[in-house]
CSV table of N, CA and C in Angstrom, one decimal:
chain,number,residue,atom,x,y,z
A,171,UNK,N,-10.9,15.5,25.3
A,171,UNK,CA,-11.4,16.5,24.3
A,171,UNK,C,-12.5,17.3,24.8
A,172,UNK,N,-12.4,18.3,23.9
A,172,UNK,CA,-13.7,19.0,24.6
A,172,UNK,C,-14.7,19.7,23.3
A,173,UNK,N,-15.8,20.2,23.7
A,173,UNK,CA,-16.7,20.3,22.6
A,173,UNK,C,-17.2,22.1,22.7
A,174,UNK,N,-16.8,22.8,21.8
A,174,UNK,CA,-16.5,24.0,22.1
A,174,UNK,C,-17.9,24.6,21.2
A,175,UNK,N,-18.9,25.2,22.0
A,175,UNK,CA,-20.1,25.8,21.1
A,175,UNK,C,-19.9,27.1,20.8
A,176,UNK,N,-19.9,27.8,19.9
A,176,UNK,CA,-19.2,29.1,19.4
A,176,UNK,C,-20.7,29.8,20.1
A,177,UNK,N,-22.2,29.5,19.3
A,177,UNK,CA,-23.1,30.3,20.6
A,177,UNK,C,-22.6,30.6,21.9
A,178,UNK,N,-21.5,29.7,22.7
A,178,UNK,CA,-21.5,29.8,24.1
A,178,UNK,C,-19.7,30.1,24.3
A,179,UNK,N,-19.5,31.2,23.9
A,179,UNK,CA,-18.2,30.8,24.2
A,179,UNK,C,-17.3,31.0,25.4
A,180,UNK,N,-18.3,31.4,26.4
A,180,UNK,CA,-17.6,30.8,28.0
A,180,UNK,C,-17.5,29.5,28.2
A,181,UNK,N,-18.3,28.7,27.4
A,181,UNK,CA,-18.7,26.9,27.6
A,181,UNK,C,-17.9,25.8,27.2
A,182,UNK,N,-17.2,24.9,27.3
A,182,UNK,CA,-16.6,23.9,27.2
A,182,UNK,C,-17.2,22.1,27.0
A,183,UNK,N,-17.8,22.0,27.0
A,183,UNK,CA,-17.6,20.4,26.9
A,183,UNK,C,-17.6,19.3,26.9
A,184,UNK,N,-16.5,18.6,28.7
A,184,UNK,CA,-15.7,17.6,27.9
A,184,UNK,C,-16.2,16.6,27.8
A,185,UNK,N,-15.5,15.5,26.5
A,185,UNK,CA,-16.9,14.7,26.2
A,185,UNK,C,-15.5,13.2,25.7
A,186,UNK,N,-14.7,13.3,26.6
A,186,UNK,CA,-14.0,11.7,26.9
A,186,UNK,C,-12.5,11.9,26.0
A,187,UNK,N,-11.5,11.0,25.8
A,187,UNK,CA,-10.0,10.6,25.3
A,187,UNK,C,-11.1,9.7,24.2
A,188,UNK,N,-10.6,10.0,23.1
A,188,UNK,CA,-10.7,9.1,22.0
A,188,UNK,C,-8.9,9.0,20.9
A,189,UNK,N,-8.8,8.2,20.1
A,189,UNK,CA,-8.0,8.2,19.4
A,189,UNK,C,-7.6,9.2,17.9
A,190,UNK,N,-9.2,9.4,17.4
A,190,UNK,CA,-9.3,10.0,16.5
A,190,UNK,C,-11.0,10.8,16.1
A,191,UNK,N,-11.2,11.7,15.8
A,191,UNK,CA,-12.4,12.5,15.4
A,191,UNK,C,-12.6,12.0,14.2
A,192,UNK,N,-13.1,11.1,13.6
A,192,UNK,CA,-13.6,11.1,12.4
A,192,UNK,C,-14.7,12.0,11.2
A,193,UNK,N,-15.7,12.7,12.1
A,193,UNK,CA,-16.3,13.5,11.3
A,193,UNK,C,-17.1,14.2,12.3
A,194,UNK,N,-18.6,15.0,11.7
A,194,UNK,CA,-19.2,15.6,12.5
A,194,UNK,C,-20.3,15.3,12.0
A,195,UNK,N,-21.4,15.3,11.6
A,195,UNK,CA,-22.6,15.1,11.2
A,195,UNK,C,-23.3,16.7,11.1
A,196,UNK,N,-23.6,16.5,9.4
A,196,UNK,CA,-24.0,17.5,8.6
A,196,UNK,C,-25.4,18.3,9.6
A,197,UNK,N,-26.0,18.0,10.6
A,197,UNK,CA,-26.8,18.4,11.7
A,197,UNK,C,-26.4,19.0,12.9
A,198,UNK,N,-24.8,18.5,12.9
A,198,UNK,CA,-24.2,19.1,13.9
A,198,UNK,C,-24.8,18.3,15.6
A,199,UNK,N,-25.7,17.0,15.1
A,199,UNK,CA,-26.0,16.6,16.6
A,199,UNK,C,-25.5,15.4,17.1
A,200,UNK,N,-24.3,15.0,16.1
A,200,UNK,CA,-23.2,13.8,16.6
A,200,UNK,C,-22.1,14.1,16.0
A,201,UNK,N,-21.4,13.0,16.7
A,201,UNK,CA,-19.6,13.5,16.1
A,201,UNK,C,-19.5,11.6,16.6
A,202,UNK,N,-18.1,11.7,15.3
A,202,UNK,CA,-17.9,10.1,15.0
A,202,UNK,C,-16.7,10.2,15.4
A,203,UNK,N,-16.4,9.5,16.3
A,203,UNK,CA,-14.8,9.2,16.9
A,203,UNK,C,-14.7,7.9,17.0
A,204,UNK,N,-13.1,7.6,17.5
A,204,UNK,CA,-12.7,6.1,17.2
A,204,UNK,C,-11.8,6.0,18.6
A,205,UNK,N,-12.1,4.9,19.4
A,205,UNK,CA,-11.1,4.3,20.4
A,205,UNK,C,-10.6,3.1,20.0
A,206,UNK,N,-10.0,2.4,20.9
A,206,UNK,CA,-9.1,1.0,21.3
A,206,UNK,C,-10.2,-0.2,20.3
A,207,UNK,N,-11.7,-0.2,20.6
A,207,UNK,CA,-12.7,-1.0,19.9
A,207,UNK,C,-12.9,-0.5,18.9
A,208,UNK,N,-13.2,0.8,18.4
A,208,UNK,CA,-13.4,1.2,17.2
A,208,UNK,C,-14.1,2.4,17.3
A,209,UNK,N,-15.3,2.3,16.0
A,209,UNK,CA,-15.9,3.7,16.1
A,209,UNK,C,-17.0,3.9,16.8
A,210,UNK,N,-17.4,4.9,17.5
A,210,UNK,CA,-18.6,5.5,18.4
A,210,UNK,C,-19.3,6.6,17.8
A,211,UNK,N,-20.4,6.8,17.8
A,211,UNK,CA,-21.3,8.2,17.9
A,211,UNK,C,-21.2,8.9,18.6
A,212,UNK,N,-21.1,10.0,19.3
A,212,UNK,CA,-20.9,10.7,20.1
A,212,UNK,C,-22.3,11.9,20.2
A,213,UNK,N,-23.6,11.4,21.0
A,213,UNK,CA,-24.3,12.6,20.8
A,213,UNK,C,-24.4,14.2,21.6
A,214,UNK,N,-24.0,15.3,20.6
A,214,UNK,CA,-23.7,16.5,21.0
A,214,UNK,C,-25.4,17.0,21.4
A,215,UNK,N,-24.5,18.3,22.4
A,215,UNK,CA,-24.0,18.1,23.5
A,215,UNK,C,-23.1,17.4,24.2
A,216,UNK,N,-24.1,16.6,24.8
A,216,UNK,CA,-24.2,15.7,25.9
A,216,UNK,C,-22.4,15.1,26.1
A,217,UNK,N,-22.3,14.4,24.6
A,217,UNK,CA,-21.2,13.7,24.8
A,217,UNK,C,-21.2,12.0,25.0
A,218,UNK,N,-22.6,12.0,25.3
A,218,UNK,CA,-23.0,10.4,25.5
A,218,UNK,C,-22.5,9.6,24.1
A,219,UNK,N,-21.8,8.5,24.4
A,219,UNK,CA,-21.4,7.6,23.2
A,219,UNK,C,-22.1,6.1,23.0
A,220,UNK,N,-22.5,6.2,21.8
A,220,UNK,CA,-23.0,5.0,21.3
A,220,UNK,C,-22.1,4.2,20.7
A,221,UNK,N,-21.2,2.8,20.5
A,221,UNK,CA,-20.9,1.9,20.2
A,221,UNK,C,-21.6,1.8,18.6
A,222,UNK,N,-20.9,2.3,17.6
A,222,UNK,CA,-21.1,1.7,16.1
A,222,UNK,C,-20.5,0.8,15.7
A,223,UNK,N,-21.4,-0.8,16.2
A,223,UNK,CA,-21.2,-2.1,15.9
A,223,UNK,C,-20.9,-2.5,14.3
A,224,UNK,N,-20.7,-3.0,13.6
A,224,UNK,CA,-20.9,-3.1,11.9
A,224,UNK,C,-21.6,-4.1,11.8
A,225,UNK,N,-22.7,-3.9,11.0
A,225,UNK,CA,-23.7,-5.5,10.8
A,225,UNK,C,-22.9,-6.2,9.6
A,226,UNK,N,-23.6,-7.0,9.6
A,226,UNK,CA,-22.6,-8.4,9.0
A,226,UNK,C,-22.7,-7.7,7.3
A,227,UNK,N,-21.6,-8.3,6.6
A,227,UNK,CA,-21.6,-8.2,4.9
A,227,UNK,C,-21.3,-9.1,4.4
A,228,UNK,N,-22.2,-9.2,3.7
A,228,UNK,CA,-22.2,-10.9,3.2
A,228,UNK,C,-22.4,-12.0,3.6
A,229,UNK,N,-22.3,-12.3,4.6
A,229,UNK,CA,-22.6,-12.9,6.0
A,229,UNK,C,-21.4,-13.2,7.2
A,230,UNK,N,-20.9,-12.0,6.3
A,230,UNK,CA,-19.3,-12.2,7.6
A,230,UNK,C,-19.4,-10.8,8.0
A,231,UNK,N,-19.1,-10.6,9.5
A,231,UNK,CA,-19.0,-9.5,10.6
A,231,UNK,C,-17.6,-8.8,10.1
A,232,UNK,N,-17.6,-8.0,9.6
A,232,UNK,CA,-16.4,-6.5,9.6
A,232,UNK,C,-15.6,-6.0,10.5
A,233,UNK,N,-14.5,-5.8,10.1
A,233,UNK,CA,-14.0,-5.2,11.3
A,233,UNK,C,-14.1,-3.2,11.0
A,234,UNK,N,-14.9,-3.0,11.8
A,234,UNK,CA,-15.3,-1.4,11.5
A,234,UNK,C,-13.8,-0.5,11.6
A,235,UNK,N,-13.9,0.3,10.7
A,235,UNK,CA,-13.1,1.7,10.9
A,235,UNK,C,-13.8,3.0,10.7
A,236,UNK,N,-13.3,4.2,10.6
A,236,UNK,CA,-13.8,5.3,10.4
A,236,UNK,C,-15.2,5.4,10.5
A,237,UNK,N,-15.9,6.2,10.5
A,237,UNK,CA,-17.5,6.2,10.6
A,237,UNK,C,-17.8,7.8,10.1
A,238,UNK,N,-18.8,8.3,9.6
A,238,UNK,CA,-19.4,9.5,9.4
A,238,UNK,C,-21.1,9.0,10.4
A,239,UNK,N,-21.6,9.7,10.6
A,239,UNK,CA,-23.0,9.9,11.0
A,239,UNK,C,-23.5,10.7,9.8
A,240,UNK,N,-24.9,9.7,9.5
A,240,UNK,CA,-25.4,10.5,8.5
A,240,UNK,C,-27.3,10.0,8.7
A,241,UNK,N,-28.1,11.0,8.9
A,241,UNK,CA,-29.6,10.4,8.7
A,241,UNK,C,-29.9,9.2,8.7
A,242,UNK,N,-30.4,8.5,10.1
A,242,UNK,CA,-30.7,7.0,9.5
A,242,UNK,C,-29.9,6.2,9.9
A,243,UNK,N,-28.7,6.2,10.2
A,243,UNK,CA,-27.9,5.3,9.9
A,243,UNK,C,-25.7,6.0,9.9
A,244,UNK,N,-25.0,5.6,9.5
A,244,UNK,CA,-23.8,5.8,9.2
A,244,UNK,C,-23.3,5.3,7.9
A,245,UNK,N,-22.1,5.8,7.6
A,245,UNK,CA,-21.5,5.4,6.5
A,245,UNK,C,-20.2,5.1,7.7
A,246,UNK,N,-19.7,3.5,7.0
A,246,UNK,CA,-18.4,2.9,7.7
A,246,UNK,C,-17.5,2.4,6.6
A,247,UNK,N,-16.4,2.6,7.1
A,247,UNK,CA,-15.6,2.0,5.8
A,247,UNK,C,-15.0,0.7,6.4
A,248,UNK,N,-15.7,-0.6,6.6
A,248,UNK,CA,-15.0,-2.0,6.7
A,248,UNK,C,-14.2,-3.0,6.2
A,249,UNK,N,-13.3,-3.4,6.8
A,249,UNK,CA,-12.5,-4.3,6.2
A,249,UNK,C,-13.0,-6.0,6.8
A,250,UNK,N,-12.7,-6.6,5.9
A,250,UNK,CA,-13.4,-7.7,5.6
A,250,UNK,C,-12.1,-8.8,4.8
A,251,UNK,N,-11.9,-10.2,6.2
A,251,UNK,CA,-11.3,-10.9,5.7
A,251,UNK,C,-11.5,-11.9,4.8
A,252,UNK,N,-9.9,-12.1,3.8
A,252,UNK,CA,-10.3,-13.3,2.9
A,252,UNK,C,-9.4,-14.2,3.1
A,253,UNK,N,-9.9,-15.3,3.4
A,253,UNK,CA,-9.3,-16.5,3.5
A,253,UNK,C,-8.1,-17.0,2.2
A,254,UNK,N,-9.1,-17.0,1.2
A,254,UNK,CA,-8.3,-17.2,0.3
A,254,UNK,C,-6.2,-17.3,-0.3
A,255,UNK,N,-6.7,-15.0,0.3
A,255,UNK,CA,-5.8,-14.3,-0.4
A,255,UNK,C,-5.3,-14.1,0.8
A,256,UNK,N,-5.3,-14.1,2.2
A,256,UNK,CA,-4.9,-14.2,3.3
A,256,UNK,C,-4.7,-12.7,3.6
A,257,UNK,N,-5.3,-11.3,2.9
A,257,UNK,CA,-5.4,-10.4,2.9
A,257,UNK,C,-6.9,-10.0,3.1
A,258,UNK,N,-7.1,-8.5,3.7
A,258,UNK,CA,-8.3,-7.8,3.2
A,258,UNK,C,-8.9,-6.8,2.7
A,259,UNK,N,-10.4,-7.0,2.6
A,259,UNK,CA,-10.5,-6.1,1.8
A,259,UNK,C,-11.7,-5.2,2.0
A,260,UNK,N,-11.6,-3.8,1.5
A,260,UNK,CA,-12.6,-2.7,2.3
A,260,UNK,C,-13.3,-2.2,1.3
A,261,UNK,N,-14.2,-1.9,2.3
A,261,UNK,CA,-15.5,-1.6,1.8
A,261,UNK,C,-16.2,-0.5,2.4
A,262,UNK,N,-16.7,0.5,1.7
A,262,UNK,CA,-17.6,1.5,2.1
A,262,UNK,C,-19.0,1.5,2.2
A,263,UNK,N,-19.8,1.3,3.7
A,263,UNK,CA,-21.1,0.7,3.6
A,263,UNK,C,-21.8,2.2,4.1
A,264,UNK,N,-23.2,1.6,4.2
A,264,UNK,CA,-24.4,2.7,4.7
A,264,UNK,C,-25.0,1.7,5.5
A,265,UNK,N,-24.5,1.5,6.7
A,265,UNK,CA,-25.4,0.7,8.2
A,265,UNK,C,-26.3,1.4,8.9
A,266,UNK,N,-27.0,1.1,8.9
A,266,UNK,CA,-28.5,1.2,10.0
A,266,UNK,C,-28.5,0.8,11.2
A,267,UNK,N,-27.1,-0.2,11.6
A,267,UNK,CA,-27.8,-0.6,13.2
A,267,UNK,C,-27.9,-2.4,13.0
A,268,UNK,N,-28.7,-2.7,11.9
A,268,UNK,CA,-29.6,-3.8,11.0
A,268,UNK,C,-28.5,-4.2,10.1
A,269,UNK,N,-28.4,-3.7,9.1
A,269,UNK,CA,-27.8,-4.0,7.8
A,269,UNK,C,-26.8,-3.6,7.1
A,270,UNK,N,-26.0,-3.6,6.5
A,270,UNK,CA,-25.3,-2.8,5.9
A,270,UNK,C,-25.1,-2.9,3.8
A,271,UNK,N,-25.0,-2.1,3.7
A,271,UNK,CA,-25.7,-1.9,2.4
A,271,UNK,C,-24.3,-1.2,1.9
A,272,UNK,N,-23.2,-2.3,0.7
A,272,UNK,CA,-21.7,-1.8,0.3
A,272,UNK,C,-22.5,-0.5,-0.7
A,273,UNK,N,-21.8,0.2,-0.6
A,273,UNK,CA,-21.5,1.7,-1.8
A,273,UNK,C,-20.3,1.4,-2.6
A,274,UNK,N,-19.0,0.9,-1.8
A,274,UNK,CA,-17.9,0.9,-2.8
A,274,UNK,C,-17.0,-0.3,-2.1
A,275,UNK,N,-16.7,-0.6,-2.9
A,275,UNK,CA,-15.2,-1.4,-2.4
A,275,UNK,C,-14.6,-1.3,-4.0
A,276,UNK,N,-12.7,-1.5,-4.2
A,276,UNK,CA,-11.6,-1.2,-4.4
A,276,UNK,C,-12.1,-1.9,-5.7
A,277,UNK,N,-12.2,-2.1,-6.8
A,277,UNK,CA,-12.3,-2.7,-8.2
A,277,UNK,C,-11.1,-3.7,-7.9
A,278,UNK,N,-10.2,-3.0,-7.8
A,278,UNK,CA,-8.7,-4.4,-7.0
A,278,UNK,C,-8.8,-4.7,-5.8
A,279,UNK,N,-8.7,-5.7,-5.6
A,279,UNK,CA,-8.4,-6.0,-3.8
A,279,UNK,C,-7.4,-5.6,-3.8
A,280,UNK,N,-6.5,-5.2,-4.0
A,280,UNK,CA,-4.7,-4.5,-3.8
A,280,UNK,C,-5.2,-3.3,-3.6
A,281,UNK,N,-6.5,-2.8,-3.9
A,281,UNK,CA,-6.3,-1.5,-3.5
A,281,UNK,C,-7.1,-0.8,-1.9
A,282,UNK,N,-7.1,0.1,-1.7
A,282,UNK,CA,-7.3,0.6,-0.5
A,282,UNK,C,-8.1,1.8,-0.8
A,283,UNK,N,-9.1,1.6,0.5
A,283,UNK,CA,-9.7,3.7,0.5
A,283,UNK,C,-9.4,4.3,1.7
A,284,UNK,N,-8.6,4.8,1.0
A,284,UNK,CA,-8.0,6.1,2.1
A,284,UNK,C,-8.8,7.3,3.0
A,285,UNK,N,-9.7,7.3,2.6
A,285,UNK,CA,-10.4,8.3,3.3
A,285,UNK,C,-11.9,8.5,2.7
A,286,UNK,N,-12.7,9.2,3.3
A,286,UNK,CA,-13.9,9.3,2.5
A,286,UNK,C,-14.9,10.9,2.8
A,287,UNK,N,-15.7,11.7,2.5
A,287,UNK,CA,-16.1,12.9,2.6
A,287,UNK,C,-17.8,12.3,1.9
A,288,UNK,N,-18.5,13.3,3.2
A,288,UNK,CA,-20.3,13.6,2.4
A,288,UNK,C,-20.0,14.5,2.4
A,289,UNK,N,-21.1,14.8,1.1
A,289,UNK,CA,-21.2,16.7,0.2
A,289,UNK,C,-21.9,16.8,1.8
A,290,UNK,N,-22.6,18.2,1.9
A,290,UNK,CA,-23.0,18.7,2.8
A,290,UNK,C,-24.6,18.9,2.6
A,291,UNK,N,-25.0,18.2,1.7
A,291,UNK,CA,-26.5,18.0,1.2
A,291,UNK,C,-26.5,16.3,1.1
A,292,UNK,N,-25.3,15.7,1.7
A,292,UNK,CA,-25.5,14.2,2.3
A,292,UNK,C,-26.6,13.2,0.9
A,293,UNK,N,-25.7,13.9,-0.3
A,293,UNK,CA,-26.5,12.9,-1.3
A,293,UNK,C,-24.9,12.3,-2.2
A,294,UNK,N,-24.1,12.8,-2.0
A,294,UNK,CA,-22.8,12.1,-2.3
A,294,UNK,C,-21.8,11.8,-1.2
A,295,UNK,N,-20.9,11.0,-2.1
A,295,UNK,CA,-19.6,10.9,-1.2
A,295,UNK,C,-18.4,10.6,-1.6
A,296,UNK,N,-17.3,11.4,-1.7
A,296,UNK,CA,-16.3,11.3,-2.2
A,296,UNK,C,-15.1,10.2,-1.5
A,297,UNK,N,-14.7,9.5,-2.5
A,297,UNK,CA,-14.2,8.4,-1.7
A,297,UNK,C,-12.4,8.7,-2.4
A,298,UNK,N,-11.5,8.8,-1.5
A,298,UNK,CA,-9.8,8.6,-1.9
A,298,UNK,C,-9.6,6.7,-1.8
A,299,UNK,N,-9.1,7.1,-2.9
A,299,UNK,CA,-8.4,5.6,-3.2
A,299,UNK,C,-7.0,5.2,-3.9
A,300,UNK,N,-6.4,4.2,-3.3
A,300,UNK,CA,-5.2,4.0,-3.6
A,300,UNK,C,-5.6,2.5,-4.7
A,301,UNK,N,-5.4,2.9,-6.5
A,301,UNK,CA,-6.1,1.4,-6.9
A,301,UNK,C,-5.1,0.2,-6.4
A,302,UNK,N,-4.1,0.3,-6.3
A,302,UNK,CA,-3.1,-1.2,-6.1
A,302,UNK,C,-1.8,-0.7,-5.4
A,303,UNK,N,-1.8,-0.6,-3.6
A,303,UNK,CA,-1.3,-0.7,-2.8
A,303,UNK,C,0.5,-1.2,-3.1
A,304,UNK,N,0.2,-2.6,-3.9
A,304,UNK,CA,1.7,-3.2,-3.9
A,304,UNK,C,2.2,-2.4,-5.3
A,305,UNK,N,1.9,-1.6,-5.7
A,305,UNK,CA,2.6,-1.2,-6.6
A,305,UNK,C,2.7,0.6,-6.6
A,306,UNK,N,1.7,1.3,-5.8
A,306,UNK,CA,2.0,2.4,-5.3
A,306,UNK,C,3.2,2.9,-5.2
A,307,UNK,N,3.6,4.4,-5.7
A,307,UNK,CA,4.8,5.2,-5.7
A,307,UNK,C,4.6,6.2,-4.5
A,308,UNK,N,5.3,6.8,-3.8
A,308,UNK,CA,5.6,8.0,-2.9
A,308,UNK,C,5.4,8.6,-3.4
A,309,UNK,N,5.0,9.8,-3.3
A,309,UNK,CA,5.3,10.8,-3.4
A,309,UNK,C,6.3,11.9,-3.7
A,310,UNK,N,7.1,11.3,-2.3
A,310,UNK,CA,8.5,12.1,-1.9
A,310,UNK,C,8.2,12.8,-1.3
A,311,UNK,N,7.3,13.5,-0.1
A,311,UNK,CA,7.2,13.9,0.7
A,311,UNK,C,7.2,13.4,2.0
A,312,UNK,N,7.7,13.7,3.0
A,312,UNK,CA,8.3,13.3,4.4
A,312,UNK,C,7.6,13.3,5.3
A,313,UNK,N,6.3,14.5,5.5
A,313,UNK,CA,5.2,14.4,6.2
A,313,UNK,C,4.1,14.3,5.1
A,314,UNK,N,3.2,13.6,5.3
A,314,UNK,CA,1.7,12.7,5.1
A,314,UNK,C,2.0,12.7,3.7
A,315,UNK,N,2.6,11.7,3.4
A,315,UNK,CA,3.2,11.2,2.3
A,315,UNK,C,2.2,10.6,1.4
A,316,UNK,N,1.9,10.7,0.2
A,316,UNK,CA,0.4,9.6,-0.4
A,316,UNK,C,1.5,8.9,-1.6
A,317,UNK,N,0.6,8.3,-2.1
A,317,UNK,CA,0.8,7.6,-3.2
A,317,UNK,C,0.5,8.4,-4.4
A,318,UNK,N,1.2,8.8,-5.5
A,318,UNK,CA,1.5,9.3,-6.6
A,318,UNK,C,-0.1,9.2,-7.2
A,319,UNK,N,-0.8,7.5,-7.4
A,319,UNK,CA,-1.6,7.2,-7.9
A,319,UNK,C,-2.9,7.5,-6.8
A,320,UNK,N,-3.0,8.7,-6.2
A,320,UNK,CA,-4.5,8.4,-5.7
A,320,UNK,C,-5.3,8.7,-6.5
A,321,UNK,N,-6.9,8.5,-6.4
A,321,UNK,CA,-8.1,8.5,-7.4
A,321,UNK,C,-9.1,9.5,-6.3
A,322,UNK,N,-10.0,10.0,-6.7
A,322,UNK,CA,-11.2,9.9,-5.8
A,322,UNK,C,-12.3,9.5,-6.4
A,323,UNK,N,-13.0,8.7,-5.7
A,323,UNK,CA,-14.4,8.4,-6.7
A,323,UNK,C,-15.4,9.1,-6.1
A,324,UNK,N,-16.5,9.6,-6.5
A,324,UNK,CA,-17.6,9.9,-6.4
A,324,UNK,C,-18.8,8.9,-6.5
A,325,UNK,N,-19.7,8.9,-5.5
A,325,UNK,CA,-20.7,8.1,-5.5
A,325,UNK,C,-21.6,8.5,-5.0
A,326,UNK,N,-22.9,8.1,-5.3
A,326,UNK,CA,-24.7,8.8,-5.6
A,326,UNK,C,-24.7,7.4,-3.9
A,327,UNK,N,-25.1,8.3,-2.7
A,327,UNK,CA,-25.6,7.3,-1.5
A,327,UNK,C,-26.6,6.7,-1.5
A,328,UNK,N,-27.4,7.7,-2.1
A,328,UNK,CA,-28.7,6.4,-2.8
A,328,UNK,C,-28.8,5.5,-3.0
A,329,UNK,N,-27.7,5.6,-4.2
A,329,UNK,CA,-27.8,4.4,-5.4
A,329,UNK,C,-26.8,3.7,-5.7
A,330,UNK,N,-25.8,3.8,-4.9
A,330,UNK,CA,-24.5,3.8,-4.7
A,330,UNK,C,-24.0,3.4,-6.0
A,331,UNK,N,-24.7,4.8,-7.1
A,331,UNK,CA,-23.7,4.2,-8.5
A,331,UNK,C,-22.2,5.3,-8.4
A,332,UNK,N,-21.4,5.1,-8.9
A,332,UNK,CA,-20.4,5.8,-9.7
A,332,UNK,C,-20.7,6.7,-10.7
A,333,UNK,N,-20.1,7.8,-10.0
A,333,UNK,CA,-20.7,9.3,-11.1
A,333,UNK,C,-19.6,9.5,-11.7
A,334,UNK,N,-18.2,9.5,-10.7
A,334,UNK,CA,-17.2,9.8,-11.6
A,334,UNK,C,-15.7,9.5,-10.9
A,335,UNK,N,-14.6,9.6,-11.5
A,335,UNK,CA,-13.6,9.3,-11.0
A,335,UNK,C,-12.6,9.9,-11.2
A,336,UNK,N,-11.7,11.0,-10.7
A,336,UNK,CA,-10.3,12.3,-10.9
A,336,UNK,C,-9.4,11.5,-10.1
A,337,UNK,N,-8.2,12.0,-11.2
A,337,UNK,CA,-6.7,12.0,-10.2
A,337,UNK,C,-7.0,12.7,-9.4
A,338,UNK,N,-6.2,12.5,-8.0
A,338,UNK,CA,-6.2,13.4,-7.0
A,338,UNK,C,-6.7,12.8,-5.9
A,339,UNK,N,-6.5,13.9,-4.5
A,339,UNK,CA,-7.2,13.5,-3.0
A,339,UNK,C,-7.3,14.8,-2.7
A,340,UNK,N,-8.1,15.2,-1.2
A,340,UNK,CA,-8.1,16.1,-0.6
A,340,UNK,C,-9.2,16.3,-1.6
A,341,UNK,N,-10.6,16.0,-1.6
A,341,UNK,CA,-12.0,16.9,-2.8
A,341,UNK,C,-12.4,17.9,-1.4
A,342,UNK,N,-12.9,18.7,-1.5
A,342,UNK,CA,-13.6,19.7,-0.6
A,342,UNK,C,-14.8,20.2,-1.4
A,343,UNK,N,-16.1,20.3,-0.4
A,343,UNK,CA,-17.2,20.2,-0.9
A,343,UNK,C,-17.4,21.8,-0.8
């Protein structure tokens, strides 16, 4: 991949193979990608990558996905095994490095978060959610097909309360 500065547009770059771009950081001075281990920081420019470890939740270690860069810290969306139910279950944190501090997980464990978006004044976050996975309907579309029932929730990163909750996916800030 390469890292294209519109100030410079003779300039290029390249800044490694990752699997996926996850986001960019509302400063424009990291970008969140994901390889074979998981998610990385990526500091722009340069392209240098930092390893975004997940600190423990609850007192069990996560298995990290997705990542945003945000002030301070990241927002990660972890999954987290249960013995019990022999399934798992995710969660949308705010990690420091240190800690991680849940914003949201699924009201159902059946359910899933599909994706997640910060406003661009990085005081919310819109979260897509599927409430119960084993019971989800298609669509009926053939390419990126969702579930009939997605939700998005909105949440205060502060305070990680719930402001609100719409049918639908795809919010744009």
């Amino acid at each position: 991949a390469e890292l294209v500065d519109p100030a410079n547009p003779g300039g290029t770059v390249p800044f490694g193979s990752y699997f996926t771009l996850n986001s960019v950081a509302m400063d424009g001075r990291s970008a969140s990608v994901s390889d074979i281990d998981g998610a990385l920081s990526l500091a722009l420019p340069s392209g240098k990558p930092t390893r975004l470890v997940p600190s423990r939740l609850d007192g069990v270690t996560p298995i990290g996905g997705a990542a945003q860069p945000l002030p301070d810290g990241w927002l990660q969306l972890d999954s987290v095994y249960d013995k019990t139910s022999g399934g798992f279950t995710e969660h949308l944190v705010f990690d420091n490095g240190h800690t991680a501090r849940e914003l949201y997980t699924t009201p159902n464990p059946r359910g899933s978060i599909d994706s997640f978006s910060v406003s661009p004044g990085s005081q919310y976050v819109a979260i897509e959610t599927t409430p119960d996975v084993a019971t989800a309907k298609p669509d009926g579309y053939r390419v990126n097909g969702r579930s009939t029932l997605v939700a998005t929730e909105f949440v205060d990163l502060r305070t990680g309360a719930l402001l609100k909750t719409v049918s639908g996916f795809d919010a744009q800030w």
